[in-house]
Amino acid sequence: MTTALPCDSGAQYDCAYDLSQANTMALACVADTVVTFRDEGQLYSFMASYEENSDANCPLFVLSGGSNVLLPKQLQAIVLRPHMRGITLTDQNQDYVDIEVMAGENWHDLVLYTVSQGWYGLENLALIPGLTGAAPVQNIGAYGVQLEDCLQYVRAYHLPTKTWHRLSAADCEFGYRDSLFKRAPNTWLISRVGFRLHTDATKVLASYGDVQKVAQRFAEQQGRQQLAPVDVMHAIIDIRQQKLPDPKQLPNCGSFFQNPIISQRQFTSLQTAYPDIVGYPMQGAMVKVAAGWLIEQAGLKGSGIEPIMTHQQQALVLTNHRPYQATQADVIAAQNHIINCIYKKFEITLSREPVWVNSDATVGHGEHEI
């Protein structure tokens, strides 16, 4: 059912809204109320109304594209969906361009667009599902690049104080798959993201996995000997399509577990028993271990607890084989089974990457929940 807001905000206001198809894991979920914003003015008007009526006792929950969340069967909250659209070129010279992207722009479409314009820096982040406004929350990353590498600022609305802020990359307090926004859920609603992208087509990062080999093939098909960003982008799209299921065909929320970071001492010890263990050196004598490798070595690839199973081609991805019916209880059973198996075999504790949402709109951060 659709009704008008108490104030003349112009936003779309839906009650008892089914979010089962609004999260890429396709978990059954019905929200008390969903408000969809097409511009910042609608958000401002809604918040003024929210303070003036009884709904102020109902918690707020910010939902973007639904690609990195695990929703409850009943979400007793007012769900805010920022779907503002637009891409604006704000500055440029011979070395770089600055663009401002509204929160509702599809992330992969943004990558395709920037590369087609000769604006580079996002190509390694191709085919990551979701909307642009959610990208800073997770500090999305892939194939050696993280969002923070190109992000200049975020324009966001601070819900508790009803004030707008422009936060620099430093203000966002980015970490590995982490940010200020993730650590303070339902506090900020991101409306715009500013990026600085370079224009040097000879600058590419293709050192991860098979990217170099696949990108070279694309370059040669175009008669180029030297790799270009467009070749890297096509290589990553090709690799991801082969390894990762399309959420529209097989529901999932991308990489389910973070790559654990362990001490160099523990990694060296594990190398004795597992010489082919995959790890990447980090600062402070630490090593980031490939969680997918751990899961596969534990014999869990393609298994799990029905209906939540690891993907046959990529053990790091949990898939839902009962879309729009499976619930958080099904996910937690499969998650804990995998975590326990990995700890028993390697003495490494995996942490969940997607955000766990409780029925009252409070969230978890990847803890091992029994």
Short mmCIF file of C-alpha atoms in Angstrom, two decimals:
data_model
loop_
_atom_site.label_atom_id
_atom_site.label_comp_id
_atom_site.label_asym_id
_atom_site.label_seq_id
_atom_site.Cartn_x
_atom_site.Cartn_y
_atom_site.Cartn_z
CA MET A 1 0.00 0.00 0.00
CA THR A 2 1.25 3.51 -0.80
CA THR A 3 0.27 6.64 1.12
CA ALA A 4 1.36 10.27 1.23
CA LEU A 5 3.75 11.54 3.85
CA PRO A 6 2.28 13.66 6.64
CA CYS A 7 4.31 16.52 5.14
CA ASP A 8 4.47 17.48 1.47
CA SER A 9 7.89 15.92 0.95
CA GLY A 10 7.31 14.32 -2.44
CA ALA A 11 8.99 11.11 -1.31
CA GLN A 12 7.40 7.71 -1.86
CA TYR A 13 5.92 6.31 1.35
CA ASP A 14 5.01 2.58 1.57
CA CYS A 15 3.59 0.61 4.51
CA ALA A 16 4.01 -3.13 5.21
CA TYR A 17 6.53 -3.22 2.38
CA ASP A 18 7.98 -6.52 1.18
CA LEU A 19 11.79 -6.18 0.97
CA SER A 20 12.39 -9.78 -0.12
CA GLN A 21 13.31 -8.62 -3.62
CA ALA A 22 15.17 -5.54 -2.33
CA ASN A 23 18.06 -7.55 -0.84
CA THR A 24 20.36 -9.59 -3.08
CA MET A 25 20.35 -12.52 -0.63
CA ALA A 26 16.57 -12.72 -1.24
CA LEU A 27 15.77 -13.29 2.42
CA ALA A 28 12.13 -13.00 3.42
CA CYS A 29 11.58 -9.56 4.95
CA VAL A 30 8.66 -7.19 5.49
CA ALA A 31 9.31 -3.66 6.77
CA ASP A 32 6.79 -1.57 8.68
CA THR A 33 7.42 1.47 6.47
CA VAL A 34 9.69 2.32 3.53
CA VAL A 35 10.41 5.88 2.39
CA THR A 36 12.20 6.35 -0.95
CA PHE A 37 13.95 9.66 -1.69
CA ARG A 38 14.68 11.01 -5.18
CA ASP A 39 16.38 14.20 -4.01
CA GLU A 40 17.89 15.69 -0.86
CA GLY A 41 14.98 18.06 -0.30
CA GLN A 42 12.62 15.12 0.18
CA LEU A 43 14.87 13.76 2.92
CA TYR A 44 14.99 17.13 4.68
CA SER A 45 11.19 17.45 4.57
CA PHE A 46 10.68 13.91 5.81
CA MET A 47 12.98 14.41 8.80
CA ALA A 48 11.11 17.56 9.80
CA SER A 49 7.84 15.60 9.74
CA TYR A 50 9.40 12.62 11.53
CA GLU A 51 10.25 14.78 14.53
CA GLU A 52 6.77 16.25 14.72
CA ASN A 53 4.68 13.08 14.84
CA SER A 54 4.46 9.83 16.75
CA ASP A 55 6.64 8.02 14.20
CA ALA A 56 9.64 9.58 15.96
CA ASN A 57 9.51 6.62 18.34
CA CYS A 58 10.03 4.23 15.42
CA PRO A 59 13.70 3.58 14.60
CA LEU A 60 15.19 4.58 11.25
CA PHE A 61 17.12 2.16 9.05
CA VAL A 62 19.08 3.20 5.96
CA LEU A 63 18.94 0.68 3.08
CA SER A 64 20.76 1.20 -0.21
CA GLY A 65 20.84 -1.48 -2.91
CA GLY A 66 20.53 -4.35 -0.44
CA SER A 67 23.70 -6.07 -1.66
CA ASN A 68 25.54 -6.35 1.64
CA VAL A 69 22.85 -6.88 4.26
CA LEU A 70 21.07 -9.79 5.92
CA LEU A 71 17.54 -8.63 6.71
CA PRO A 72 15.19 -10.02 9.39
CA LYS A 73 11.82 -11.55 8.62
CA GLN A 74 10.08 -8.54 10.19
CA LEU A 75 11.83 -5.16 10.22
CA GLN A 76 10.08 -2.91 12.72
CA ALA A 77 11.47 0.37 11.47
CA ILE A 78 11.09 3.17 8.96
CA VAL A 79 13.42 2.18 6.13
CA LEU A 80 15.05 5.09 4.30
CA ARG A 81 16.10 4.40 0.70
CA PRO A 82 18.29 7.09 -0.94
CA HIS A 83 17.70 6.76 -4.68
CA MET A 84 18.97 10.16 -5.86
CA ARG A 85 20.46 9.97 -9.38
CA GLY A 86 23.04 11.97 -11.34
CA ILE A 87 26.75 12.22 -12.24
CA THR A 88 28.38 15.65 -12.42
CA LEU A 89 31.86 16.60 -13.68
CA THR A 90 33.05 19.22 -11.17
CA ASP A 91 36.69 19.81 -12.18
CA GLN A 92 39.32 18.56 -14.62
CA ASN A 93 42.81 19.15 -15.97
CA GLN A 94 45.22 17.13 -18.10
CA ASP A 95 45.94 14.70 -15.26
CA TYR A 96 42.65 14.12 -13.46
CA VAL A 97 38.91 14.67 -13.32
CA ASP A 98 36.70 15.25 -10.30
CA ILE A 99 33.16 13.89 -10.39
CA GLU A 100 30.26 13.92 -7.97
CA VAL A 101 27.96 10.90 -8.01
CA MET A 102 24.54 10.69 -6.40
CA ALA A 103 23.85 7.83 -4.01
CA GLY A 104 21.27 6.08 -6.16
CA GLU A 105 23.56 5.46 -9.15
CA ASN A 106 24.23 1.78 -9.83
CA TRP A 107 27.87 1.11 -8.96
CA HIS A 108 28.79 -1.14 -11.90
CA ASP A 109 27.11 1.23 -14.35
CA LEU A 110 29.22 4.02 -12.86
CA VAL A 111 32.41 2.04 -13.47
CA LEU A 112 31.42 1.35 -17.08
CA TYR A 113 30.61 5.02 -17.62
CA THR A 114 33.83 6.40 -16.14
CA VAL A 115 36.03 4.06 -18.15
CA SER A 116 34.13 4.90 -21.34
CA GLN A 117 34.85 8.59 -20.65
CA GLY A 118 38.59 7.95 -20.20
CA TRP A 119 38.38 8.51 -16.43
CA TYR A 120 40.27 5.80 -14.62
CA GLY A 121 40.67 4.44 -11.10
CA LEU A 122 37.48 2.45 -10.58
CA GLU A 123 38.05 -0.24 -13.22
CA ASN A 124 39.28 -2.83 -10.69
CA LEU A 125 35.97 -2.46 -8.84
CA ALA A 126 33.81 -3.52 -11.79
CA LEU A 127 30.79 -5.80 -11.31
CA ILE A 128 30.48 -5.17 -7.56
CA PRO A 129 26.71 -5.10 -6.93
CA GLY A 130 24.97 -2.26 -5.17
CA LEU A 131 24.50 1.49 -5.33
CA THR A 132 27.15 4.19 -5.08
CA GLY A 133 25.92 5.53 -1.75
CA ALA A 134 26.67 2.24 -0.03
CA ALA A 135 30.20 1.90 -1.43
CA PRO A 136 31.89 4.09 1.25
CA VAL A 137 30.11 2.26 4.07
CA GLN A 138 31.92 -0.97 3.24
CA ASN A 139 34.98 0.72 1.71
CA ILE A 140 34.48 -1.73 -1.14
CA GLY A 141 37.61 -3.26 -2.59
CA ALA A 142 38.78 -5.80 -5.15
CA TYR A 143 41.91 -6.78 -7.05
CA GLY A 144 44.24 -4.45 -5.17
CA VAL A 145 42.03 -1.34 -5.15
CA GLN A 146 39.85 0.06 -2.39
CA LEU A 147 37.25 2.80 -2.70
CA GLU A 148 39.28 5.11 -0.46
CA ASP A 149 42.01 5.22 -3.14
CA CYS A 150 39.80 7.44 -5.33
CA LEU A 151 37.30 8.96 -2.92
CA GLN A 152 37.63 12.66 -2.14
CA TYR A 153 34.58 13.32 -0.01
CA VAL A 154 31.13 12.17 1.02
CA ARG A 155 28.10 14.39 1.48
CA ALA A 156 25.93 12.82 4.16
CA TYR A 157 23.01 13.66 6.41
CA HIS A 158 23.56 13.06 10.13
CA LEU A 159 20.22 11.65 11.27
CA PRO A 160 20.54 12.28 15.05
CA THR A 161 21.30 16.00 14.62
CA LYS A 162 19.45 16.55 11.33
CA THR A 163 22.49 18.26 9.79
CA TRP A 164 24.37 17.95 6.50
CA HIS A 165 28.11 17.24 6.48
CA ARG A 166 30.87 17.04 3.89
CA LEU A 167 33.34 14.40 5.08
CA SER A 168 36.81 14.01 3.58
CA ALA A 169 38.36 10.60 3.01
CA ALA A 170 40.22 11.04 6.31
CA ASP A 171 36.97 11.92 8.08
CA CYS A 172 35.45 8.66 6.84
CA GLU A 173 38.01 6.69 8.92
CA PHE A 174 38.38 3.96 6.33
CA GLY A 175 39.79 0.56 7.19
CA TYR A 176 39.72 -2.86 5.58
CA ARG A 177 36.04 -3.30 4.64
CA ASP A 178 35.29 -0.72 7.29
CA SER A 179 34.42 2.95 7.79
CA LEU A 180 32.94 5.47 10.18
CA PHE A 181 29.55 4.79 8.59
CA LYS A 182 29.73 1.06 9.17
CA ARG A 183 30.74 1.51 12.80
CA ALA A 184 27.86 3.93 13.40
CA PRO A 185 24.95 2.26 11.61
CA ASN A 186 21.75 4.21 10.95
CA THR A 187 23.50 7.43 11.90
CA TRP A 188 24.44 8.70 8.44
CA LEU A 189 22.56 8.76 5.13
CA ILE A 190 24.98 9.30 2.25
CA SER A 191 23.55 11.33 -0.63
CA ARG A 192 26.63 12.12 -2.78
CA VAL A 193 30.17 10.80 -3.25
CA GLY A 194 33.04 12.76 -4.78
CA PHE A 195 35.81 11.00 -6.70
CA ARG A 196 39.11 12.07 -8.25
CA LEU A 197 39.98 9.87 -11.24
CA HIS A 198 43.10 9.99 -13.42
CA THR A 199 43.29 10.21 -17.20
CA ASP A 200 46.53 8.28 -17.77
CA ALA A 201 45.57 5.17 -19.76
CA THR A 202 48.97 3.58 -19.12
CA LYS A 203 48.41 3.34 -15.35
CA VAL A 204 46.90 -0.05 -14.56
CA LEU A 205 46.90 -2.46 -11.64
CA ALA A 206 46.69 -6.03 -12.91
CA SER A 207 48.86 -7.96 -10.45
CA TYR A 208 46.10 -9.85 -8.63
CA GLY A 209 45.24 -13.41 -9.59
CA ASP A 210 44.64 -14.02 -13.29
CA VAL A 211 43.91 -10.39 -14.13
CA GLN A 212 47.18 -9.80 -16.01
CA LYS A 213 46.74 -12.84 -18.24
CA VAL A 214 43.08 -12.22 -19.03
CA ALA A 215 43.60 -8.48 -19.54
CA GLN A 216 46.44 -9.16 -21.97
CA ARG A 217 44.11 -11.28 -24.05
CA PHE A 218 41.60 -8.42 -24.26
CA ALA A 219 44.39 -5.99 -25.19
CA GLU A 220 45.67 -8.22 -27.98
CA GLN A 221 42.14 -8.55 -29.39
CA GLN A 222 42.18 -4.76 -29.78
CA GLY A 223 45.68 -4.76 -31.31
CA ARG A 224 47.38 -3.32 -28.22
CA GLN A 225 50.57 -4.61 -26.65
CA GLN A 226 50.31 -2.45 -23.54
CA LEU A 227 47.45 -2.95 -21.11
CA ALA A 228 44.88 -0.18 -20.75
CA PRO A 229 42.36 0.32 -17.91
CA VAL A 230 39.55 -0.88 -20.17
CA ASP A 231 41.38 -4.21 -20.59
CA VAL A 232 41.67 -4.60 -16.81
CA MET A 233 37.99 -3.81 -16.41
CA HIS A 234 36.93 -6.38 -19.01
CA ALA A 235 39.26 -8.96 -17.45
CA ILE A 236 37.77 -8.45 -14.00
CA ILE A 237 34.23 -8.63 -15.37
CA ASP A 238 35.13 -11.87 -17.17
CA ILE A 239 36.77 -13.41 -14.09
CA ARG A 240 33.95 -12.39 -11.74
CA GLN A 241 31.27 -13.68 -14.10
CA GLN A 242 32.99 -17.06 -14.24
CA LYS A 243 33.47 -17.34 -10.48
CA LEU A 244 30.60 -15.40 -8.92
CA PRO A 245 26.90 -16.11 -9.30
CA ASP A 246 24.58 -13.39 -10.58
CA PRO A 247 22.31 -12.47 -7.61
CA LYS A 248 19.39 -12.25 -10.03
CA GLN A 249 19.91 -15.91 -10.94
CA LEU A 250 21.19 -17.31 -7.62
CA PRO A 251 20.66 -14.98 -4.65
CA ASN A 252 23.77 -14.03 -2.68
CA CYS A 253 25.35 -11.00 -1.04
CA GLY A 254 28.82 -11.32 -2.51
CA SER A 255 31.81 -12.30 -0.43
CA PHE A 256 30.34 -13.52 2.83
CA PHE A 257 33.51 -13.71 4.92
CA GLN A 258 36.31 -11.20 5.29
CA ASN A 259 39.83 -12.37 4.54
CA PRO A 260 41.22 -12.90 8.06
CA ILE A 261 44.38 -11.07 9.13
CA ILE A 262 46.75 -13.14 11.26
CA SER A 263 50.28 -12.75 12.57
CA GLN A 264 53.26 -13.62 10.39
CA ARG A 265 54.25 -16.15 13.05
CA GLN A 266 50.93 -18.01 12.78
CA PHE A 267 51.05 -17.85 8.99
CA THR A 268 54.58 -19.31 8.92
CA SER A 269 53.42 -22.11 11.19
CA LEU A 270 50.48 -22.87 8.91
CA GLN A 271 52.79 -22.91 5.88
CA THR A 272 54.57 -25.89 7.37
CA ALA A 273 51.39 -27.94 7.24
CA TYR A 274 49.87 -26.23 4.20
CA PRO A 275 52.66 -25.04 1.84
CA ASP A 276 50.17 -23.66 -0.71
CA ILE A 277 48.23 -21.51 1.74
CA VAL A 278 47.37 -18.16 0.13
CA GLY A 279 48.38 -15.04 2.05
CA TYR A 280 49.28 -11.40 1.37
CA PRO A 281 51.85 -9.57 3.57
CA MET A 282 50.59 -6.53 5.45
CA GLN A 283 52.13 -3.92 7.70
CA GLY A 284 53.05 -4.77 11.26
CA ALA A 285 54.21 -8.34 10.57
CA MET A 286 50.66 -9.39 9.70
CA VAL A 287 49.32 -11.48 6.81
CA LYS A 288 45.91 -11.37 5.12
CA VAL A 289 44.83 -14.94 4.38
CA ALA A 290 42.43 -15.85 1.56
CA ALA A 291 39.22 -16.93 3.29
CA GLY A 292 38.04 -18.71 0.14
CA TRP A 293 41.16 -20.89 0.20
CA LEU A 294 40.53 -21.82 3.83
CA ILE A 295 36.92 -22.78 3.12
CA GLU A 296 37.86 -24.83 0.07
CA GLN A 297 40.67 -26.63 1.91
CA ALA A 298 38.21 -27.52 4.67
CA GLY A 299 36.13 -29.35 2.07
CA LEU A 300 33.24 -26.88 2.31
CA LYS A 301 33.12 -25.67 -1.29
CA GLY A 302 29.65 -26.36 -2.66
CA SER A 303 28.33 -27.41 0.74
CA GLY A 304 26.68 -25.85 3.76
CA ILE A 305 23.35 -26.32 5.49
CA GLU A 306 20.31 -26.17 3.22
CA PRO A 307 19.13 -23.87 1.84
CA ILE A 308 22.30 -21.76 2.36
CA MET A 309 25.27 -23.23 0.49
CA THR A 310 28.74 -22.12 -0.54
CA HIS A 311 29.00 -21.55 -4.28
CA GLN A 312 30.48 -24.29 -6.45
CA GLN A 313 32.84 -21.84 -8.20
CA GLN A 314 33.68 -19.53 -5.30
CA ALA A 315 33.66 -20.89 -1.75
CA LEU A 316 33.65 -17.38 -0.28
CA VAL A 317 30.09 -16.78 -1.49
CA LEU A 318 27.04 -18.13 0.33
CA THR A 319 24.00 -18.65 -1.89
CA ASN A 320 20.31 -18.92 -1.10
CA HIS A 321 18.57 -21.88 -2.73
CA ARG A 322 15.16 -20.97 -1.33
CA PRO A 323 14.73 -17.33 -2.43
CA TYR A 324 12.10 -15.16 -0.70
CA GLN A 325 11.50 -17.97 1.82
CA ALA A 326 14.83 -18.52 3.58
CA THR A 327 15.43 -16.42 6.68
CA GLN A 328 18.26 -15.20 8.88
CA ALA A 329 17.97 -18.41 10.91
CA ASP A 330 18.99 -20.39 7.83
CA VAL A 331 21.95 -18.08 7.21
CA ILE A 332 23.21 -18.24 10.80
CA ALA A 333 23.13 -22.05 10.78
CA ALA A 334 25.30 -22.23 7.64
CA GLN A 335 27.56 -19.39 8.79
CA ASN A 336 28.33 -20.92 12.15
CA HIS A 337 28.91 -24.35 10.63
CA ILE A 338 31.59 -22.88 8.36
CA ILE A 339 33.18 -20.74 11.08
CA ASN A 340 33.43 -23.70 13.43
CA CYS A 341 34.93 -25.97 10.76
CA ILE A 342 37.56 -23.39 9.81
CA TYR A 343 38.57 -22.73 13.40
CA LYS A 344 38.84 -26.45 14.15
CA LYS A 345 41.13 -27.00 11.16
CA PHE A 346 43.24 -23.81 11.11
CA GLU A 347 42.61 -22.03 14.45
CA ILE A 348 41.48 -18.99 12.45
CA THR A 349 38.16 -17.29 13.17
CA LEU A 350 36.29 -16.00 10.14
CA SER A 351 34.24 -12.82 10.38
CA ARG A 352 31.10 -12.16 8.42
CA GLU A 353 31.25 -9.31 5.89
CA PRO A 354 27.58 -8.42 5.22
CA VAL A 355 25.70 -6.47 7.88
CA TRP A 356 23.35 -8.39 10.15
CA VAL A 357 20.14 -6.44 10.79
CA ASN A 358 17.97 -7.17 13.83
CA SER A 359 14.20 -6.77 13.84
CA ASP A 360 14.50 -3.47 15.76
CA ALA A 361 16.93 -2.09 13.11
CA THR A 362 20.01 -2.46 15.31
CA VAL A 363 22.87 -4.22 13.55
CA GLY A 364 25.74 -6.61 14.18
CA HIS A 365 29.22 -6.35 12.73
CA GLY A 366 30.17 -9.92 11.78
CA GLU A 367 30.51 -11.50 15.19
CA HIS A 368 30.20 -15.26 15.62
CA GLU A 369 26.56 -15.50 16.63
CA ILE A 370 25.27 -18.80 18.00
#
